[in-house]
Coordinates of C-alpha atoms in Angstrom, one line a residue:
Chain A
X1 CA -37.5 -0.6 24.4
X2 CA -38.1 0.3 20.9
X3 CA -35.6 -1.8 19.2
X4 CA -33.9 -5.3 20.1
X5 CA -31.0 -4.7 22.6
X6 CA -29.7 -8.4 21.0
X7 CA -26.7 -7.9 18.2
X8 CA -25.2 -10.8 16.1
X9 CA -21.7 -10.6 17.3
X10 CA -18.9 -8.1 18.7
X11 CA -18.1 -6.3 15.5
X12 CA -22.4 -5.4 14.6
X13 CA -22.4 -4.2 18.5
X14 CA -19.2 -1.9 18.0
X15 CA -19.8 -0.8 14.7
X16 CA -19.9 2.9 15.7
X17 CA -17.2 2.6 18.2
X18 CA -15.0 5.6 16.5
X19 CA -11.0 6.8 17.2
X20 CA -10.6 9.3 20.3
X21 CA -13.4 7.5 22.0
X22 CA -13.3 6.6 25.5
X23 CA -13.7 2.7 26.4
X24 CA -14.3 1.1 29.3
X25 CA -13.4 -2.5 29.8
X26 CA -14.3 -5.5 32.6
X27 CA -11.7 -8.3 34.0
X28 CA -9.3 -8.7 36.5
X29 CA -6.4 -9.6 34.9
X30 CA -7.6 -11.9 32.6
X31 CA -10.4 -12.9 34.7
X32 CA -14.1 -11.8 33.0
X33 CA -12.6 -9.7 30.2
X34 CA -14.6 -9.2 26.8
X35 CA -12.4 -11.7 24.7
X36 CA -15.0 -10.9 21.5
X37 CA -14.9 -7.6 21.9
X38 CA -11.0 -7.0 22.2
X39 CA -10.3 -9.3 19.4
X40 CA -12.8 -7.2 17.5
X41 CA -11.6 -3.8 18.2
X42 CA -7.4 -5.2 17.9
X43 CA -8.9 -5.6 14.1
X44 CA -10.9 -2.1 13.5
X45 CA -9.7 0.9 12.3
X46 CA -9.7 3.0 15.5
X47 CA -6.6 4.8 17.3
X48 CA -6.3 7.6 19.8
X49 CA -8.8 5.5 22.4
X50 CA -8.4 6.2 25.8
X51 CA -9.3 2.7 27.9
X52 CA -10.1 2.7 31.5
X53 CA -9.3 -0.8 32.6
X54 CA -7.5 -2.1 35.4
X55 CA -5.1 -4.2 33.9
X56 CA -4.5 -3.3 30.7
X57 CA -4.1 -6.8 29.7
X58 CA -0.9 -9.2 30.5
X59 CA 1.8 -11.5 29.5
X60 CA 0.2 -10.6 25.7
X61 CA -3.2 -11.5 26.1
X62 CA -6.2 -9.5 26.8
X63 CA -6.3 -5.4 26.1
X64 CA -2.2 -5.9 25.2
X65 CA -3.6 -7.5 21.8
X66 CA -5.0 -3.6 21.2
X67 CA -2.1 -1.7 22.4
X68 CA 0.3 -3.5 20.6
X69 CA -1.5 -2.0 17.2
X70 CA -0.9 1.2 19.4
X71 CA -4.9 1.9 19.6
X72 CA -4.3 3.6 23.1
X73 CA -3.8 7.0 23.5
X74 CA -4.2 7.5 27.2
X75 CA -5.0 4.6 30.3
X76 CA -6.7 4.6 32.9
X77 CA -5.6 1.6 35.2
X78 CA -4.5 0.3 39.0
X79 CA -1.7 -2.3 38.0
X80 CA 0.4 -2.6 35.5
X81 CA 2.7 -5.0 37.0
X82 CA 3.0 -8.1 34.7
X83 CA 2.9 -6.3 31.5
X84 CA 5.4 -5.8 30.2
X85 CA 4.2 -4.2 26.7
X86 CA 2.7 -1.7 28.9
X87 CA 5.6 -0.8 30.7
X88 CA 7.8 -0.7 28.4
X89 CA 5.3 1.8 25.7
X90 CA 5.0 4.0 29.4
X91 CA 8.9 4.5 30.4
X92 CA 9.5 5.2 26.9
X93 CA 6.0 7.6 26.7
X94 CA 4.7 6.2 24.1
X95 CA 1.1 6.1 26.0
X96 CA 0.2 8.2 28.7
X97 CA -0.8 6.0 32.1
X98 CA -3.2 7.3 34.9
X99 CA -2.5 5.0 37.4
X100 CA -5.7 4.8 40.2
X101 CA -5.8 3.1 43.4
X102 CA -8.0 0.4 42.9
X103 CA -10.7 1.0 45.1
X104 CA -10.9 4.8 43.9
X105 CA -11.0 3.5 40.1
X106 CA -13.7 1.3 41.1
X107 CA -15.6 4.3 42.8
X108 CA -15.1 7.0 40.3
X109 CA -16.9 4.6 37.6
X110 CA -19.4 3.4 40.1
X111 CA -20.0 7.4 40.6
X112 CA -20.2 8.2 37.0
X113 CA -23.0 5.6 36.4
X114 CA -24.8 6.8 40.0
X115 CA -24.9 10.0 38.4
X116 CA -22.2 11.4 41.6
X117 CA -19.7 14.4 40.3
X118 CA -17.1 13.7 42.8
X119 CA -16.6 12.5 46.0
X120 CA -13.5 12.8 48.9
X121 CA -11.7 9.9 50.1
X122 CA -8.5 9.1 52.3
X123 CA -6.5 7.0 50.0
X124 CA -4.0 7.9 48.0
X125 CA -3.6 11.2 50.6
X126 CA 0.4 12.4 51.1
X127 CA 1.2 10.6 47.8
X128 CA 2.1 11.4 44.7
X129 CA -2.0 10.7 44.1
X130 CA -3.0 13.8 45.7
X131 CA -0.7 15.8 43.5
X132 CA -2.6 18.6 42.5
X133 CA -6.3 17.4 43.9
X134 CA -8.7 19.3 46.5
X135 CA -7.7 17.9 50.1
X136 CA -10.7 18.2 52.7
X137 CA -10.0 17.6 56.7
X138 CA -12.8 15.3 57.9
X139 CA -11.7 13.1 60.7
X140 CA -8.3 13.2 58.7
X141 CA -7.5 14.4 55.8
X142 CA -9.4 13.4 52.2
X143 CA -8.5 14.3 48.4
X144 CA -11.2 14.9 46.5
X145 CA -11.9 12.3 42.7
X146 CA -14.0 13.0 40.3
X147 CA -16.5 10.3 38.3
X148 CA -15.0 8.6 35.1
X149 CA -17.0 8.3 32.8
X150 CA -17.2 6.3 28.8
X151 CA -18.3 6.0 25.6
X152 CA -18.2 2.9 25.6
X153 CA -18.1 -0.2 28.1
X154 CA -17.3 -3.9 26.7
X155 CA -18.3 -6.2 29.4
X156 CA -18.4 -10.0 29.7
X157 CA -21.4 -12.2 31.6
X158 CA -21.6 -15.5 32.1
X159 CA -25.6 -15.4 31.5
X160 CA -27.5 -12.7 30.2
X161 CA -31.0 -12.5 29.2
X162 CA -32.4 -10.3 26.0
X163 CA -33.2 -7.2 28.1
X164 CA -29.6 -7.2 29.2
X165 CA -30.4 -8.7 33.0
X166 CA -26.9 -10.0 33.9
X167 CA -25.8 -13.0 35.8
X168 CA -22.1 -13.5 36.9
X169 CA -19.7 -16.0 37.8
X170 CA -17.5 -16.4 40.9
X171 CA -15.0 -13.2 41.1
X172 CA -15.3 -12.5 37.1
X173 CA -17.9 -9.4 38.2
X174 CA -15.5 -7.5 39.7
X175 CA -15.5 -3.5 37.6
X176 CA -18.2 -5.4 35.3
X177 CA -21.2 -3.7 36.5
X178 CA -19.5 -0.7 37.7
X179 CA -18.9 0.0 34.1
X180 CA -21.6 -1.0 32.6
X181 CA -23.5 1.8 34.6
X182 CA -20.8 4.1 33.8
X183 CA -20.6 4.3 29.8
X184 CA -22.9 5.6 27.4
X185 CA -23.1 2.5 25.5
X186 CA -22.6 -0.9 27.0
X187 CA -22.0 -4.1 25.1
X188 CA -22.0 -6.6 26.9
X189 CA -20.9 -10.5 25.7
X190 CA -22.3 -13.9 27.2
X191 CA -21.4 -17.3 27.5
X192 CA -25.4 -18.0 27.4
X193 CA -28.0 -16.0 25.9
X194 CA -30.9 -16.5 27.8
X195 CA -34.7 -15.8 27.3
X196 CA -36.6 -13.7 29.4
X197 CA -37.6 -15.1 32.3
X198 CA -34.6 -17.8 32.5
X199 CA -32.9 -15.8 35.3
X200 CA -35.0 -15.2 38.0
X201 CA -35.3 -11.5 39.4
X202 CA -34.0 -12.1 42.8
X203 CA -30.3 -13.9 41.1
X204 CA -30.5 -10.6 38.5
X205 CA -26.3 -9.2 39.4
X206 CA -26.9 -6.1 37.0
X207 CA -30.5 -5.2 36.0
X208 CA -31.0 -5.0 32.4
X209 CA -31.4 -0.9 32.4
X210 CA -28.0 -0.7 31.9
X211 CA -27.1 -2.8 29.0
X212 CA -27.6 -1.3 25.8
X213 CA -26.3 -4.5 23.7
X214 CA -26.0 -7.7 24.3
X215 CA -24.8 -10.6 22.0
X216 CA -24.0 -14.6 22.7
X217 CA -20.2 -14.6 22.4
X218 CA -17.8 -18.0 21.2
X219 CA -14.5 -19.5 21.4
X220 CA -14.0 -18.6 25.3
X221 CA -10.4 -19.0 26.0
X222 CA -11.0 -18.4 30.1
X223 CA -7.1 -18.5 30.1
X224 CA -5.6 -18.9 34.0
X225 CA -2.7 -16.3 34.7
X226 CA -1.2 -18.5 37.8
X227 CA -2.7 -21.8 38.4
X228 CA -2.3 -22.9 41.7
X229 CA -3.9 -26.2 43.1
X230 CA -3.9 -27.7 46.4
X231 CA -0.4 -29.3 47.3
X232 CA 1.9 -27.3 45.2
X233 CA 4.6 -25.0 46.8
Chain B
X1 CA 18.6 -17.1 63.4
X2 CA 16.2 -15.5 61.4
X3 CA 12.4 -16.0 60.7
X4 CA 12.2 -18.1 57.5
X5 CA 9.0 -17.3 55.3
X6 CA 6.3 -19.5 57.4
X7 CA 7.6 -18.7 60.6
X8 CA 7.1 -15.0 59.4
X9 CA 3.4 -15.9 58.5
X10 CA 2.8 -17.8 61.6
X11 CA 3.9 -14.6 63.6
X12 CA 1.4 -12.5 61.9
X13 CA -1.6 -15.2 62.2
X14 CA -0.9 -14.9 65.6
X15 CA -1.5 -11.3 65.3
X16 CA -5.0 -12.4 64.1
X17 CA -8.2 -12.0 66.7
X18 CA -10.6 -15.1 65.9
X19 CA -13.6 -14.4 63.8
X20 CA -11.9 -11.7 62.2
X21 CA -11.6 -10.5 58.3
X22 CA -8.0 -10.4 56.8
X23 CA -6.9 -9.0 53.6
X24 CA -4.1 -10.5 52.5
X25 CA -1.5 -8.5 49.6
X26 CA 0.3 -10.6 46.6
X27 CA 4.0 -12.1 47.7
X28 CA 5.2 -12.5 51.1
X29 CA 1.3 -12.4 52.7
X30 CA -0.2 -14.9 50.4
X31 CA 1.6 -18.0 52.5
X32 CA -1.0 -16.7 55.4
X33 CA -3.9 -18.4 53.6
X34 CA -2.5 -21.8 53.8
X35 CA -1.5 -21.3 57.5
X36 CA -4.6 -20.1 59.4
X37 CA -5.8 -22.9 61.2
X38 CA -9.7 -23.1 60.5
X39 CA -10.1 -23.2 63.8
X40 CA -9.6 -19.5 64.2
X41 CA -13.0 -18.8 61.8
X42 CA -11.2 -16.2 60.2
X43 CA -12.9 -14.8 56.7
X44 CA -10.3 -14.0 53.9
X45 CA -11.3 -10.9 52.0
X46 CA -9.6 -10.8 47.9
X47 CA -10.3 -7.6 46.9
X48 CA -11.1 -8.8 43.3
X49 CA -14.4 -9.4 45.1
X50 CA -14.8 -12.2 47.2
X51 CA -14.8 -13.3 50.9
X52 CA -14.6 -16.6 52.5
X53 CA -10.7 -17.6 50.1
X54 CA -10.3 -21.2 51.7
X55 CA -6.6 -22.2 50.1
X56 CA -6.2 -23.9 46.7
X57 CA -8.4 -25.9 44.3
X58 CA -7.6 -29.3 42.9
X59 CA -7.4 -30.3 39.7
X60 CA -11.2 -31.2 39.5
X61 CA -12.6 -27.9 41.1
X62 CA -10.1 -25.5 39.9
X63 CA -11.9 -22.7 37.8
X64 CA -10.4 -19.7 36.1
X65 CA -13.2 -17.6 36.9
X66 CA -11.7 -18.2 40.3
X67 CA -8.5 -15.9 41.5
X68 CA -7.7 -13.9 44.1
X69 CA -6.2 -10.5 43.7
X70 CA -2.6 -12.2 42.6
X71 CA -4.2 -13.8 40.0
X72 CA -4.2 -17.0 41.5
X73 CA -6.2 -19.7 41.2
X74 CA -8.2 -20.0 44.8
X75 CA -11.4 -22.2 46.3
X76 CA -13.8 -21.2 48.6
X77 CA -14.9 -21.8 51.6
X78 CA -18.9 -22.7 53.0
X79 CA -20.0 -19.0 54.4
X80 CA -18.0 -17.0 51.0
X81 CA -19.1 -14.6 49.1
X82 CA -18.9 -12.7 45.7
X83 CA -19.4 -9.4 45.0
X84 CA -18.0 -6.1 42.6
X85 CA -14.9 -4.1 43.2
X86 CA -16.7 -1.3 44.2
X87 CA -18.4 -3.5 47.5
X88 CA -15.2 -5.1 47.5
X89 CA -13.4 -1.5 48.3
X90 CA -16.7 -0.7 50.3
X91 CA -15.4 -3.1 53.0
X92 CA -12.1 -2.0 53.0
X93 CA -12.5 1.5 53.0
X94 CA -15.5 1.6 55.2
X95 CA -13.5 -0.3 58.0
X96 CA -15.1 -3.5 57.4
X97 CA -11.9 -5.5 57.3
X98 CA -10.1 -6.1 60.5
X99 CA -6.5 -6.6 59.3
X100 CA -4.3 -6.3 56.3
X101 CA -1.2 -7.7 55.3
X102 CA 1.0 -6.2 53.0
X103 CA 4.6 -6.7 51.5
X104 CA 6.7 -3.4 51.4
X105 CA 9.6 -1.9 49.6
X106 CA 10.0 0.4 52.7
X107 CA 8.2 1.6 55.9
X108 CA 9.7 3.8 58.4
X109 CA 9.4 5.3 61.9
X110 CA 6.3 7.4 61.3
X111 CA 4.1 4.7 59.7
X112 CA 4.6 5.7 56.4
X113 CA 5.0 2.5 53.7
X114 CA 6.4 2.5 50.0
X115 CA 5.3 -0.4 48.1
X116 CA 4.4 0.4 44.2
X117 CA 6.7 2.0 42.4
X118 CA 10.5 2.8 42.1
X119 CA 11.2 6.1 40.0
X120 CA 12.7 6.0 36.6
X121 CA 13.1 1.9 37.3
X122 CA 10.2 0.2 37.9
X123 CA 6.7 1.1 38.4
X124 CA 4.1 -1.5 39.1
X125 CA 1.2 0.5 40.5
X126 CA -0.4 0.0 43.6
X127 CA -3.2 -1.7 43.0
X128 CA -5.4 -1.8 46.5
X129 CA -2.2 -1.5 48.5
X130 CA -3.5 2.7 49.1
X131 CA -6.9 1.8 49.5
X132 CA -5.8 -0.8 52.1
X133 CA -3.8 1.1 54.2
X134 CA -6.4 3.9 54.7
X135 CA -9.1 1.5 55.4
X136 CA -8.3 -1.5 56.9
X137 CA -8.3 -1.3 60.5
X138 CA -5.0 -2.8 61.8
X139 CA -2.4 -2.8 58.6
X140 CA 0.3 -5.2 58.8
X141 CA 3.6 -5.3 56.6
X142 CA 5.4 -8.6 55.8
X143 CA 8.7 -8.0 54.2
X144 CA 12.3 -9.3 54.5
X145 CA 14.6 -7.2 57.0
X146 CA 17.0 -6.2 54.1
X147 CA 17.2 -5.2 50.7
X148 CA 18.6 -7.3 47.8
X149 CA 21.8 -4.6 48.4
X150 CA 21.6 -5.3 52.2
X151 CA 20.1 -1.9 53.0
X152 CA 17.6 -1.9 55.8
X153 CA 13.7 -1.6 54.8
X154 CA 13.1 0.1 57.9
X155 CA 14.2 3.3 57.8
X156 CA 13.7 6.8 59.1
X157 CA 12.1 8.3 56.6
X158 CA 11.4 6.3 53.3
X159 CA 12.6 7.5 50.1
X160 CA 10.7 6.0 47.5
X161 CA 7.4 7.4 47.0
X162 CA 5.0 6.5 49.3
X163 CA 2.0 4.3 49.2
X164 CA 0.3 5.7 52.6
X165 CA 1.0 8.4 55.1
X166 CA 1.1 7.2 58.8
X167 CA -0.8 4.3 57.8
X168 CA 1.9 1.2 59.3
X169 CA 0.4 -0.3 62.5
X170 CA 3.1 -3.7 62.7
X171 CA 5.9 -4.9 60.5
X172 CA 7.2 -8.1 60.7
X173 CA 10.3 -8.7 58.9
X174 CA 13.0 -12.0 58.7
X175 CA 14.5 -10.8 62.3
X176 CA 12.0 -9.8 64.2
X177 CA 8.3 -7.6 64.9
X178 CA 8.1 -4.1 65.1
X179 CA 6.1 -1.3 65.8
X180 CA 6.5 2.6 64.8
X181 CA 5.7 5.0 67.5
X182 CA 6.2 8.6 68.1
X183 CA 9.3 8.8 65.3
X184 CA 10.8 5.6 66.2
X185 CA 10.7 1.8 65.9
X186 CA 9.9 -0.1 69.0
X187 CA 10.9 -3.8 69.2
X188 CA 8.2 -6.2 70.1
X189 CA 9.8 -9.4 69.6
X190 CA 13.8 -10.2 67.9
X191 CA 14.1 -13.9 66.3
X192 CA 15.9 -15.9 68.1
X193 CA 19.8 -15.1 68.7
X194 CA 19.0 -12.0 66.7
X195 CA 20.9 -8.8 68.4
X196 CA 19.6 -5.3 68.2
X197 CA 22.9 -4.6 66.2
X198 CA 21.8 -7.2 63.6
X199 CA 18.6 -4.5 62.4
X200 CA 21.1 -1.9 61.3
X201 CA 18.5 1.0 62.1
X202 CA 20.8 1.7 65.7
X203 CA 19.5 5.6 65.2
X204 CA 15.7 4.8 64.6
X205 CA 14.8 2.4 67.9
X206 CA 13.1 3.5 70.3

């Protein structure tokens, strides 16, 4: 490691984030996304990015805050259900939309970073999916996906350390690591920036390897999509 | 008279072998995790990447790094787990999960199930509902009998596009539980006072 991996904030760590780029980006829903980092890129002069996230946002939070500057060229995404800025820029074709079954999305990144070309599975076969893909009998028939790959990834950890070791919380990990494996560049935001050391090896989520940047992040909104407690309905 | 909503969910948990791991999809299904009785020591899987989902949080405990795949705000159980969505689909597609319940636009006589998107109308994606169907090992769809029009969900073929090919194993629907078979529906319980007539799929049964 020649230089620091540790940046001041999200706009130093995606200064060269450039239009037409690719641009991988964690959460569920709203769950673990890179708040610092969307806000940052909503406000930079970048269009024609093609994002590979599986919600593209909702209800006007999260990625929506970048499409609705129409920053997005082409995405990459399992649900869009919810969102209804998305939907309404795809009927209208304003954005072109890959939808991905989920658990394929999840493995064509996790391939990418693995450093697997492609790989056959059974979902998505006798759908519209499988529309012009390789299909394979095994013990039944398979379609054959390809890796997706980034530019860049914007992730968010609860903990990180300066090498980039990553520590998450509860289900915010979900395509987090995947991606982070996956891009070229990976910035990734904490809630605590942590010293060496200060996570030990064995509760490491995401070694370090993979994490090119890595700043403290502030003003965490965490918002809740559908709070639910115990009692109600 | 029909099935209402948690007699529907208590039909499928019955479905459920002890010990088992269950799936369970956004709508309809997600009344299941409030039902199981615990002592059936059945592991809910979220796809979002945990197992062990053990009903709702209270006010104090509730965290909004928390949800299951609805979005939800969830709490866990002693025994859970957290992992990535690429373990997360590992366990479904790998025919680690014993059962999955799903909601459905349409399912027909061959197994085949519609779920995620209505052409030129309304397109929500699928989500885990294809990688579901292809990997868990017994897949179970919970919808109502009829359309908002009144048209039967259960049909011969289904028209919308579909989510899985020969995929369906059981549906259980407001009037009853059914199971495709060689082309055609066989009936494996009705609701009470519920008449073969009543389904409106005279053509499809075996």
């Amino acid at each position: 490691m020649s230089q620091s991996k540790v940046f001041q904030d999200a706009k130093s760590a995606l200064a060269d984030l450039k239009s037409d780029m690719t641009l991988m980006s964690g959460g569920f829903g709203l769950c673990g996304i890179a708040e610092n980092c969307i806000d940052a890129i909503a406000d930079m002069d970048v269009k024609n990015l093609t994002v590979i996230s599986n919600n593209i946002g909702n209800s006007g939070r999260g990625l929506v805050k970048v499409l609705i500057k129409d920053k997005i060229k082409k995405a990459y995404c399992s649900y869009v259900g919810g969102n209804p800025d998305l939907e309404e820029r795809m009927l209208a074709g304003q954005i072109e939309v890959e939808l991905v079954p989920q658990g394929t999305f999840a493995e064509r990144i996790r391939a990418a970073g693995m450093g697997i070309r492609a790989f056959y599975t059974p979902t998505g076969y006798g759908t519209l999916i499988a529309e012009g893909k390789e299909v394979k009998e095994f013990d039944r028939p398979c379609i054959l996906e390809t890796a997706l790959h980034a530019d860049f990834a914007i992730i968010k950890a609860q903990k990180g350390d300066t090498y980039g070791n990553l520590w998450f919380k509860e289900t915010a990990r979900n395509f987090s690591p995947l991606m982070a494996m996956a891009a070229k560049t990976t910035v990734v935001e904490v809630e605590e920036l942590v010293e060496l050391g200060d996570i030990p090896a064995e509760d490491v989520h995401l070694p370090g390897v993979f994490v090119q940047r890595i700043f403290q992040g502030s003003n965490y909104k965490n918002d809740i999509e559908f709070l639910k407690l115990e009692g109600q309905q | 008279m029909s099935w209402d909503k948690n007699m529907m969910a208590d039909k499928v948990i019955g479905l459920f072998t002890d010990h088992c791991s269950v799936n369970l999809g956004i709508g309809l299904p997600t009344l299941i995790a409030e039902r199981i009785p615990s002592s059936k020591g059945i592991m809910i899987h979220s796809e979002n990447g945990v197992l062990g989902v053990s009903g709702r949080p209270t006010k104090e405990t509730v965290s909004p790094t928390l949800i299951n795949a609805g979005k939800e705000t969830i709490a866990v159980g002693d025994g859970a787990s957290y992992f990535d969505s690429s373990l997360s689909f590992g366990m479904i597609r790998g025919g680690h999960i014993d059962f999955c319940v799903l909601g459905g636009m349409q399912a027909d006589a061959k197994g085949n199930l519609a779920n995620w998107m209505i052409p030129g109308h309304k397109v929500t994606g699928m989500g885990g509902a294809m990688d579901l169907v292809n990997g868990a090992k017994t897949v179970i769809i919970m919808m109502t009998h009829f359309s908002k029009n009144g048209d039967p969900k259960i049909l011969d073929v289904c028209d919308l596009p579909l989510t899985g090919k020969e995929v369906v194993d059981i549906i259980v629907t407001d009037l009853g539980m059914f199971k495709p078979h060689d082309g055609k529906i066989e009936i494996i319980e009705l609701a009470e006072g519920i008449d073969k007539t009543d389904l409106k799929m005279d053509t499809i049964l075996k």
